[in-house]
mmCIF file of C-alpha atoms in Angstrom:
data_model
loop_
_atom_site.group_PDB
_atom_site.id
_atom_site.type_symbol
_atom_site.label_atom_id
_atom_site.label_comp_id
_atom_site.label_asym_id
_atom_site.label_seq_id
_atom_site.Cartn_x
_atom_site.Cartn_y
_atom_site.Cartn_z
ATOM 1 C CA UNK A 1 -13.931 -18.079 14.474
ATOM 2 C CA UNK A 2 -10.550 -18.723 12.876
ATOM 3 C CA UNK A 3 -7.635 -17.432 14.925
ATOM 4 C CA UNK A 4 -5.859 -14.661 13.045
ATOM 5 C CA UNK A 5 -2.689 -12.948 14.140
ATOM 6 C CA UNK A 6 -0.604 -10.006 12.990
ATOM 7 C CA UNK A 7 1.670 -12.349 11.062
ATOM 8 C CA UNK A 8 -1.282 -13.635 9.059
ATOM 9 C CA UNK A 9 -3.924 -16.314 9.097
ATOM 10 C CA UNK A 10 -1.467 -18.935 7.898
ATOM 11 C CA UNK A 11 2.152 -19.421 8.857
ATOM 12 C CA UNK A 12 3.240 -20.279 5.311
ATOM 13 C CA UNK A 13 1.371 -17.905 3.020
ATOM 14 C CA UNK A 14 0.030 -14.343 3.023
ATOM 15 C CA UNK A 15 -3.216 -13.339 4.654
ATOM 16 C CA UNK A 16 -5.836 -11.433 2.683
ATOM 17 C CA UNK A 17 -6.368 -7.797 3.637
ATOM 18 C CA UNK A 18 -8.402 -4.844 2.333
ATOM 19 C CA UNK A 19 -7.608 -1.117 2.381
ATOM 20 C CA UNK A 20 -10.256 0.780 4.336
ATOM 21 C CA UNK A 21 -9.710 3.942 2.232
ATOM 22 C CA UNK A 22 -11.852 2.316 -0.478
ATOM 23 C CA UNK A 23 -14.904 3.351 1.525
ATOM 24 C CA UNK A 24 -13.653 6.857 2.349
ATOM 25 C CA UNK A 25 -12.176 8.278 -0.877
ATOM 26 C CA UNK A 26 -13.594 9.063 -4.299
ATOM 27 C CA UNK A 27 -17.290 8.160 -4.686
ATOM 28 C CA UNK A 28 -17.545 7.406 -0.946
ATOM 29 C CA UNK A 29 -16.066 10.738 0.177
ATOM 30 C CA UNK A 30 -19.447 12.534 0.532
ATOM 31 C CA UNK A 31 -20.623 9.819 2.962
ATOM 32 C CA UNK A 32 -17.627 7.754 4.103
ATOM 33 C CA UNK A 33 -18.268 4.516 5.910
ATOM 34 C CA UNK A 34 -17.256 4.554 9.587
ATOM 35 C CA UNK A 35 -14.388 2.201 10.276
ATOM 36 C CA UNK A 36 -16.651 -0.101 12.279
ATOM 37 C CA UNK A 37 -18.885 -0.606 9.249
ATOM 38 C CA UNK A 38 -15.833 -1.296 7.067
ATOM 39 C CA UNK A 39 -14.461 -3.806 9.561
ATOM 40 C CA UNK A 40 -17.782 -5.640 9.868
ATOM 41 C CA UNK A 41 -18.057 -5.802 6.078
ATOM 42 C CA UNK A 42 -14.550 -7.261 5.757
ATOM 43 C CA UNK A 43 -15.107 -9.901 8.405
ATOM 44 C CA UNK A 44 -18.373 -10.931 6.767
ATOM 45 C CA UNK A 45 -16.802 -11.014 3.280
ATOM 46 C CA UNK A 46 -14.027 -13.364 4.416
ATOM 47 C CA UNK A 47 -10.979 -11.113 4.726
ATOM 48 C CA UNK A 48 -8.318 -11.862 7.317
ATOM 49 C CA UNK A 49 -7.164 -8.294 7.892
ATOM 50 C CA UNK A 50 -7.778 -4.603 7.404
ATOM 51 C CA UNK A 51 -5.297 -1.989 6.223
ATOM 52 C CA UNK A 52 -6.129 1.212 8.058
ATOM 53 C CA UNK A 53 -6.610 4.483 6.230
ATOM 54 C CA UNK A 54 -5.180 7.282 8.373
ATOM 55 C CA UNK A 55 -7.217 10.077 6.781
ATOM 56 C CA UNK A 56 -10.126 11.357 8.850
ATOM 57 C CA UNK A 57 -12.812 10.213 9.499
ATOM 58 C CA UNK A 58 -10.854 6.948 9.697
ATOM 59 C CA UNK A 59 -8.273 6.695 12.498
ATOM 60 C CA UNK A 60 -5.857 9.611 12.371
ATOM 61 C CA UNK A 61 -2.880 8.943 14.639
ATOM 62 C CA UNK A 62 -3.161 12.393 16.245
ATOM 63 C CA UNK A 63 -6.667 11.454 17.426
ATOM 64 C CA UNK A 64 -5.420 8.121 18.842
ATOM 65 C CA UNK A 65 -2.314 9.421 20.581
ATOM 66 C CA UNK A 66 -2.453 7.325 23.754
ATOM 67 C CA UNK A 67 -2.719 3.594 24.393
ATOM 68 C CA UNK A 68 -6.046 4.168 26.174
ATOM 69 C CA UNK A 69 -7.605 5.856 23.141
ATOM 70 C CA UNK A 70 -6.621 2.877 20.979
ATOM 71 C CA UNK A 71 -8.240 0.244 23.190
ATOM 72 C CA UNK A 72 -11.789 0.407 21.696
ATOM 73 C CA UNK A 73 -10.417 0.205 18.149
ATOM 74 C CA UNK A 74 -8.200 -2.720 19.042
ATOM 75 C CA UNK A 75 -11.103 -4.490 20.739
ATOM 76 C CA UNK A 76 -13.352 -3.926 17.719
ATOM 77 C CA UNK A 77 -10.887 -5.501 15.297
ATOM 78 C CA UNK A 78 -9.935 -8.322 17.650
ATOM 79 C CA UNK A 79 -13.608 -9.111 18.185
ATOM 80 C CA UNK A 80 -14.091 -9.451 14.435
ATOM 81 C CA UNK A 81 -10.977 -11.608 14.034
ATOM 82 C CA UNK A 82 -9.229 -9.009 11.863
ATOM 83 C CA UNK A 83 -5.489 -8.480 11.889
ATOM 84 C CA UNK A 84 -4.028 -5.164 10.701
ATOM 85 C CA UNK A 85 -1.840 -5.354 7.610
ATOM 86 C CA UNK A 86 -0.580 -1.776 7.732
ATOM 87 C CA UNK A 87 -1.244 1.888 8.401
ATOM 88 C CA UNK A 88 -1.449 4.573 5.699
ATOM 89 C CA UNK A 89 -1.378 7.954 7.474
ATOM 90 C CA UNK A 90 -1.924 11.456 6.139
ATOM 91 C CA UNK A 91 1.449 13.009 5.243
ATOM 92 C CA UNK A 92 0.076 15.902 3.168
ATOM 93 C CA UNK A 93 1.425 18.490 5.607
ATOM 94 C CA UNK A 94 4.951 17.084 5.491
ATOM 95 C CA UNK A 95 6.235 16.166 1.993
ATOM 96 C CA UNK A 96 9.598 14.641 2.922
ATOM 97 C CA UNK A 97 11.666 16.365 0.225
ATOM 98 C CA UNK A 98 10.208 19.796 0.926
ATOM 99 C CA UNK A 99 9.952 20.259 4.693
ATOM 100 C CA UNK A 100 12.528 20.392 7.465
ATOM 101 C CA UNK A 101 13.775 16.949 8.441
ATOM 102 C CA UNK A 102 12.604 17.424 12.023
ATOM 103 C CA UNK A 103 9.062 18.197 10.889
ATOM 104 C CA UNK A 104 8.868 15.043 8.781
ATOM 105 C CA UNK A 105 10.302 12.879 11.536
ATOM 106 C CA UNK A 106 7.862 14.330 14.055
ATOM 107 C CA UNK A 107 5.032 13.313 11.738
ATOM 108 C CA UNK A 108 6.599 9.858 11.331
ATOM 109 C CA UNK A 109 6.958 9.477 15.106
ATOM 110 C CA UNK A 110 3.283 10.300 15.640
ATOM 111 C CA UNK A 111 2.286 7.595 13.155
ATOM 112 C CA UNK A 112 4.710 5.154 14.745
ATOM 113 C CA UNK A 113 3.194 5.706 18.179
ATOM 114 C CA UNK A 114 -0.165 4.670 16.749
ATOM 115 C CA UNK A 115 1.454 1.628 15.142
ATOM 116 C CA UNK A 116 2.970 0.578 18.460
ATOM 117 C CA UNK A 117 -0.302 1.028 20.320
ATOM 118 C CA UNK A 118 -2.175 -0.965 17.673
ATOM 119 C CA UNK A 119 0.568 -3.555 17.096
ATOM 120 C CA UNK A 120 0.894 -2.605 13.411
ATOM 121 C CA UNK A 121 4.059 -3.771 11.680
ATOM 122 C CA UNK A 122 3.927 -1.803 8.387
ATOM 123 C CA UNK A 123 3.813 1.980 7.865
ATOM 124 C CA UNK A 124 3.175 3.445 4.409
ATOM 125 C CA UNK A 125 4.707 6.665 3.130
ATOM 126 C CA UNK A 126 5.030 8.435 -0.237
ATOM 127 C CA UNK A 127 6.688 11.497 -1.734
ATOM 128 C CA UNK A 128 3.422 13.496 -1.361
ATOM 129 C CA UNK A 129 4.560 16.011 -3.998
ATOM 130 C CA UNK A 130 3.127 15.984 -7.550
ATOM 131 C CA UNK A 131 5.177 14.670 -10.478
ATOM 132 C CA UNK A 132 7.982 16.869 -11.700
ATOM 133 C CA UNK A 133 11.555 16.845 -12.967
ATOM 134 C CA UNK A 134 14.395 15.219 -11.107
ATOM 135 C CA UNK A 135 16.147 17.720 -8.850
ATOM 136 C CA UNK A 136 19.272 16.223 -7.322
ATOM 137 C CA UNK A 137 19.327 18.462 -4.255
ATOM 138 C CA UNK A 138 15.690 17.733 -3.544
ATOM 139 C CA UNK A 139 16.275 14.043 -4.206
ATOM 140 C CA UNK A 140 19.063 13.961 -1.629
ATOM 141 C CA UNK A 141 16.784 15.588 0.969
ATOM 142 C CA UNK A 142 14.211 12.886 0.282
ATOM 143 C CA UNK A 143 16.737 10.081 0.641
ATOM 144 C CA UNK A 144 18.045 11.567 3.890
ATOM 145 C CA UNK A 145 14.510 11.888 5.262
ATOM 146 C CA UNK A 146 13.517 8.340 4.351
ATOM 147 C CA UNK A 147 16.734 6.838 5.684
ATOM 148 C CA UNK A 148 16.224 8.602 9.011
ATOM 149 C CA UNK A 149 12.547 7.643 9.103
ATOM 150 C CA UNK A 150 13.425 4.012 8.406
ATOM 151 C CA UNK A 151 15.669 4.076 11.471
ATOM 152 C CA UNK A 152 12.920 5.536 13.642
ATOM 153 C CA UNK A 153 10.524 2.894 12.362
ATOM 154 C CA UNK A 154 13.007 0.111 13.021
ATOM 155 C CA UNK A 155 13.336 1.266 16.624
ATOM 156 C CA UNK A 156 9.557 0.810 16.906
ATOM 157 C CA UNK A 157 9.562 -2.617 15.279
ATOM 158 C CA UNK A 158 7.733 -1.233 12.238
ATOM 159 C CA UNK A 159 8.742 -1.559 8.583
ATOM 160 C CA UNK A 160 8.641 1.628 6.483
ATOM 161 C CA UNK A 161 7.369 1.134 2.937
ATOM 162 C CA UNK A 162 7.099 3.590 0.052
ATOM 163 C CA UNK A 163 4.151 3.447 -2.330
ATOM 164 C CA UNK A 164 5.161 4.837 -5.725
ATOM 165 C CA UNK A 165 2.401 5.891 -8.105
ATOM 166 C CA UNK A 166 1.907 8.046 -11.205
ATOM 167 C CA UNK A 167 0.385 10.922 -9.249
ATOM 168 C CA UNK A 168 3.457 11.509 -7.082
ATOM 169 C CA UNK A 169 7.020 12.647 -7.688
ATOM 170 C CA UNK A 170 9.462 9.892 -8.753
ATOM 171 C CA UNK A 171 7.133 7.791 -10.876
ATOM 172 C CA UNK A 172 9.508 6.437 -13.529
ATOM 173 C CA UNK A 173 10.717 2.843 -12.966
ATOM 174 C CA UNK A 174 14.384 3.840 -12.985
ATOM 175 C CA UNK A 175 13.684 6.551 -10.388
ATOM 176 C CA UNK A 176 11.866 4.110 -8.136
ATOM 177 C CA UNK A 177 14.722 1.605 -8.315
ATOM 178 C CA UNK A 178 17.316 4.324 -7.738
ATOM 179 C CA UNK A 179 15.497 5.777 -4.734
ATOM 180 C CA UNK A 180 15.063 2.514 -2.852
ATOM 181 C CA UNK A 181 18.672 1.542 -3.588
ATOM 182 C CA UNK A 182 20.019 4.903 -2.395
ATOM 183 C CA UNK A 183 18.020 4.854 0.822
ATOM 184 C CA UNK A 184 19.860 1.570 1.364
ATOM 185 C CA UNK A 185 18.293 0.784 4.720
ATOM 186 C CA UNK A 186 17.325 -2.717 5.781
ATOM 187 C CA UNK A 187 14.050 -1.352 7.177
ATOM 188 C CA UNK A 188 12.964 0.472 4.004
ATOM 189 C CA UNK A 189 11.280 -1.127 0.994
ATOM 190 C CA UNK A 190 8.596 -0.472 -1.596
ATOM 191 C CA UNK A 191 4.893 -1.142 -1.671
ATOM 192 C CA UNK A 192 4.216 -2.759 -5.040
ATOM 193 C CA UNK A 193 0.733 -1.803 -6.216
ATOM 194 C CA UNK A 194 -0.281 -3.723 -9.356
ATOM 195 C CA UNK A 195 -2.337 -0.844 -10.793
ATOM 196 C CA UNK A 196 0.402 1.737 -10.229
ATOM 197 C CA UNK A 197 2.943 -0.655 -11.696
ATOM 198 C CA UNK A 198 0.783 -1.036 -14.816
ATOM 199 C CA UNK A 199 0.213 2.676 -15.363
ATOM 200 C CA UNK A 200 3.897 3.320 -14.736
ATOM 201 C CA UNK A 201 5.517 0.496 -16.688
ATOM 202 C CA UNK A 202 3.004 -0.003 -19.507
ATOM 203 C CA UNK A 203 1.433 3.433 -19.935
ATOM 204 C CA UNK A 204 4.246 5.726 -18.770
ATOM 205 C CA UNK A 205 1.526 7.770 -17.065
ATOM 206 C CA UNK A 206 2.407 11.294 -15.953
ATOM 207 C CA UNK A 207 6.078 10.822 -16.800
ATOM 208 C CA UNK A 208 6.208 13.752 -19.210
ATOM 209 C CA UNK A 209 8.111 13.628 -22.468
ATOM 210 C CA UNK A 210 9.800 10.354 -23.402
ATOM 211 C CA UNK A 211 7.975 8.089 -20.901
ATOM 212 C CA UNK A 212 9.855 5.089 -19.585
ATOM 213 C CA UNK A 213 8.092 1.922 -20.794
ATOM 214 C CA UNK A 214 9.086 -1.583 -19.709
ATOM 215 C CA UNK A 215 8.581 -4.207 -22.465
ATOM 216 C CA UNK A 216 7.795 -6.848 -19.828
ATOM 217 C CA UNK A 217 5.205 -4.663 -18.131
ATOM 218 C CA UNK A 218 4.161 -5.304 -14.540
ATOM 219 C CA UNK A 219 6.124 -8.553 -14.266
ATOM 220 C CA UNK A 220 9.328 -6.853 -15.428
ATOM 221 C CA UNK A 221 8.738 -4.052 -12.914
ATOM 222 C CA UNK A 222 8.419 -6.638 -10.142
ATOM 223 C CA UNK A 223 11.656 -8.310 -11.206
ATOM 224 C CA UNK A 224 13.461 -4.933 -11.277
ATOM 225 C CA UNK A 225 12.394 -4.344 -7.679
ATOM 226 C CA UNK A 226 13.052 -7.889 -6.502
ATOM 227 C CA UNK A 227 14.665 -7.799 -3.089
ATOM 228 C CA UNK A 228 13.058 -4.458 -2.295
ATOM 229 C CA UNK A 229 9.341 -5.332 -2.155
ATOM 230 C CA UNK A 230 7.981 -5.164 1.381
ATOM 231 C CA UNK A 231 4.246 -5.079 0.742
ATOM 232 C CA UNK A 232 1.743 -5.812 -2.026
ATOM 233 C CA UNK A 233 -1.478 -4.165 -3.186
ATOM 234 C CA UNK A 234 -3.536 -6.038 -5.766
ATOM 235 C CA UNK A 235 -6.166 -4.556 -8.079
ATOM 236 C CA UNK A 236 -6.759 -4.435 -11.827
ATOM 237 C CA UNK A 237 -6.062 -1.541 -14.211
ATOM 238 C CA UNK A 238 -6.903 -0.581 -17.779
ATOM 239 C CA UNK A 239 -4.207 2.095 -17.814
ATOM 240 C CA UNK A 240 -6.563 4.992 -17.189
ATOM 241 C CA UNK A 241 -6.169 7.597 -14.463
ATOM 242 C CA UNK A 242 -8.650 8.696 -11.825
ATOM 243 C CA UNK A 243 -9.269 12.432 -12.290
ATOM 244 C CA UNK A 244 -6.135 12.537 -14.474
ATOM 245 C CA UNK A 245 -4.064 12.124 -11.327
ATOM 246 C CA UNK A 246 -3.373 8.547 -10.262
ATOM 247 C CA UNK A 247 -4.217 5.005 -11.321
ATOM 248 C CA UNK A 248 -7.814 3.926 -11.681
ATOM 249 C CA UNK A 249 -8.530 0.819 -9.622
ATOM 250 C CA UNK A 250 -10.763 -1.672 -11.402
ATOM 251 C CA UNK A 251 -12.346 -4.926 -10.208
ATOM 252 C CA UNK A 252 -10.352 -8.021 -11.088
ATOM 253 C CA UNK A 253 -11.019 -9.088 -14.664
ATOM 254 C CA UNK A 254 -12.056 -5.654 -15.881
ATOM 255 C CA UNK A 255 -8.537 -4.470 -16.650
ATOM 256 C CA UNK A 256 -5.456 -5.603 -18.506
ATOM 257 C CA UNK A 257 -3.159 -6.954 -15.796
ATOM 258 C CA UNK A 258 -1.990 -10.563 -16.076
ATOM 259 C CA UNK A 259 -1.897 -11.588 -12.420
ATOM 260 C CA UNK A 260 -0.540 -15.037 -13.233
ATOM 261 C CA UNK A 261 2.447 -13.408 -14.859
ATOM 262 C CA UNK A 262 2.948 -11.042 -11.929
ATOM 263 C CA UNK A 263 2.865 -13.797 -9.323
ATOM 264 C CA UNK A 264 5.142 -16.014 -11.389
ATOM 265 C CA UNK A 265 7.694 -13.216 -11.837
ATOM 266 C CA UNK A 266 8.954 -13.386 -8.235
ATOM 267 C CA UNK A 267 6.828 -16.071 -6.538
ATOM 268 C CA UNK A 268 9.042 -16.775 -3.538
ATOM 269 C CA UNK A 269 9.223 -13.085 -2.661
ATOM 270 C CA UNK A 270 5.507 -12.380 -3.038
ATOM 271 C CA UNK A 271 4.349 -15.503 -1.202
ATOM 272 C CA UNK A 272 6.726 -14.728 1.670
ATOM 273 C CA UNK A 273 4.923 -11.451 2.423
ATOM 274 C CA UNK A 274 2.676 -11.521 5.505
ATOM 275 C CA UNK A 275 -0.251 -9.892 3.680
ATOM 276 C CA UNK A 276 -1.673 -9.256 0.228
ATOM 277 C CA UNK A 277 -3.958 -6.229 0.337
ATOM 278 C CA UNK A 278 -6.841 -5.659 -2.068
ATOM 279 C CA UNK A 279 -7.045 -1.971 -3.008
ATOM 280 C CA UNK A 280 -10.368 -0.648 -4.345
ATOM 281 C CA UNK A 281 -9.442 3.032 -4.009
ATOM 282 C CA UNK A 282 -11.779 5.374 -5.967
ATOM 283 C CA UNK A 283 -13.914 2.423 -7.158
ATOM 284 C CA UNK A 284 -17.652 3.026 -6.932
ATOM 285 C CA UNK A 285 -18.441 -0.699 -7.002
ATOM 286 C CA UNK A 286 -16.126 -1.531 -4.088
ATOM 287 C CA UNK A 287 -18.888 -2.962 -1.911
ATOM 288 C CA UNK A 288 -19.995 -5.653 -4.381
ATOM 289 C CA UNK A 289 -16.675 -6.247 -6.104
ATOM 290 C CA UNK A 290 -14.793 -6.314 -2.823
ATOM 291 C CA UNK A 291 -16.691 -9.483 -1.952
ATOM 292 C CA UNK A 292 -15.977 -11.043 -5.343
ATOM 293 C CA UNK A 293 -12.283 -10.208 -4.971
ATOM 294 C CA UNK A 294 -11.949 -12.638 -2.069
ATOM 295 C CA UNK A 295 -12.351 -15.668 -4.325
ATOM 296 C CA UNK A 296 -10.044 -14.261 -6.997
ATOM 297 C CA UNK A 297 -7.171 -13.575 -4.633
ATOM 298 C CA UNK A 298 -7.749 -16.769 -2.647
ATOM 299 C CA UNK A 299 -7.243 -18.643 -5.907
ATOM 300 C CA UNK A 300 -3.825 -17.026 -6.243
ATOM 301 C CA UNK A 301 -3.043 -17.755 -2.599
ATOM 302 C CA UNK A 302 -4.100 -21.387 -2.937
ATOM 303 C CA UNK A 303 -0.982 -21.963 -5.005
ATOM 304 C CA UNK A 304 1.388 -20.933 -2.246
ATOM 305 C CA UNK A 305 2.641 -24.499 -1.951
ATOM 306 C CA UNK A 306 3.458 -24.579 -5.669
ATOM 307 C CA UNK A 307 3.557 -20.946 -6.865
ATOM 308 C CA UNK A 308 5.254 -21.831 -10.165
ATOM 309 C CA UNK A 309 2.142 -23.444 -11.597
ATOM 310 C CA UNK A 310 -0.347 -21.438 -13.665
ATOM 311 C CA UNK A 311 -3.019 -20.068 -11.355
ATOM 312 C CA UNK A 312 -5.710 -19.076 -13.815
#
């Protein structure tokens, strides 16, 4: 079996990961796959890593709150040759702009303990709250919370990343850029999800009156955030929303995203990331199309040595 480490399967290009929430949310919610089944599927399909969904029944950090409790999970993934590209815990009880700072940081610290025990280097967060108008006082509370959380994460050797999307507060491109710039912490960056970038930049989804459209679409969004992208999720989009809330995630080739253009927008930055994660959230065909996605993304990754050339 190929040796895979937390830094990726190759020292000079990203490893290929898959978000385990694909088999727990949406159409899979009535009968979610156990994490062991997800991990075995990923290893068999040819993925290098798994990105762990922190919503029960997948590993919730409060259920894995000691090193001893994490040992079987670590042994399972190691035995399958899977690295861990990140952890996406459940922050629904602690929206960072709306709860006391101490409560949010306590939730962050619990997730960080799990990351340390599992040797995970990336922790995902979001604003949790639904879209709404900009409120400067609330915005400042958010920035304060994220800056403090980034410091806690840095002390644990974990990078804190924010996933922006149409279904959460601060979903306009200018707001995303402003937020990451105002946090201004070397250990805080954004998670760039191709489907969320499309619905945000091309469709102006859930932005209210006068949506903010970027003429250059997803590629322009990537360039706007250049220097602030700490993680990447790849999946296609046709601009529609799942349950009128957040981006639909479509198999590659069934949407409207030009992945060549995205990769060529900031190639050095994207190819320097340790992982590229495939995100089939809410997709009923995730089992079959997740296998097909391996070849599609590997084709992009095969151009790591010369990322400027056209990849499809």
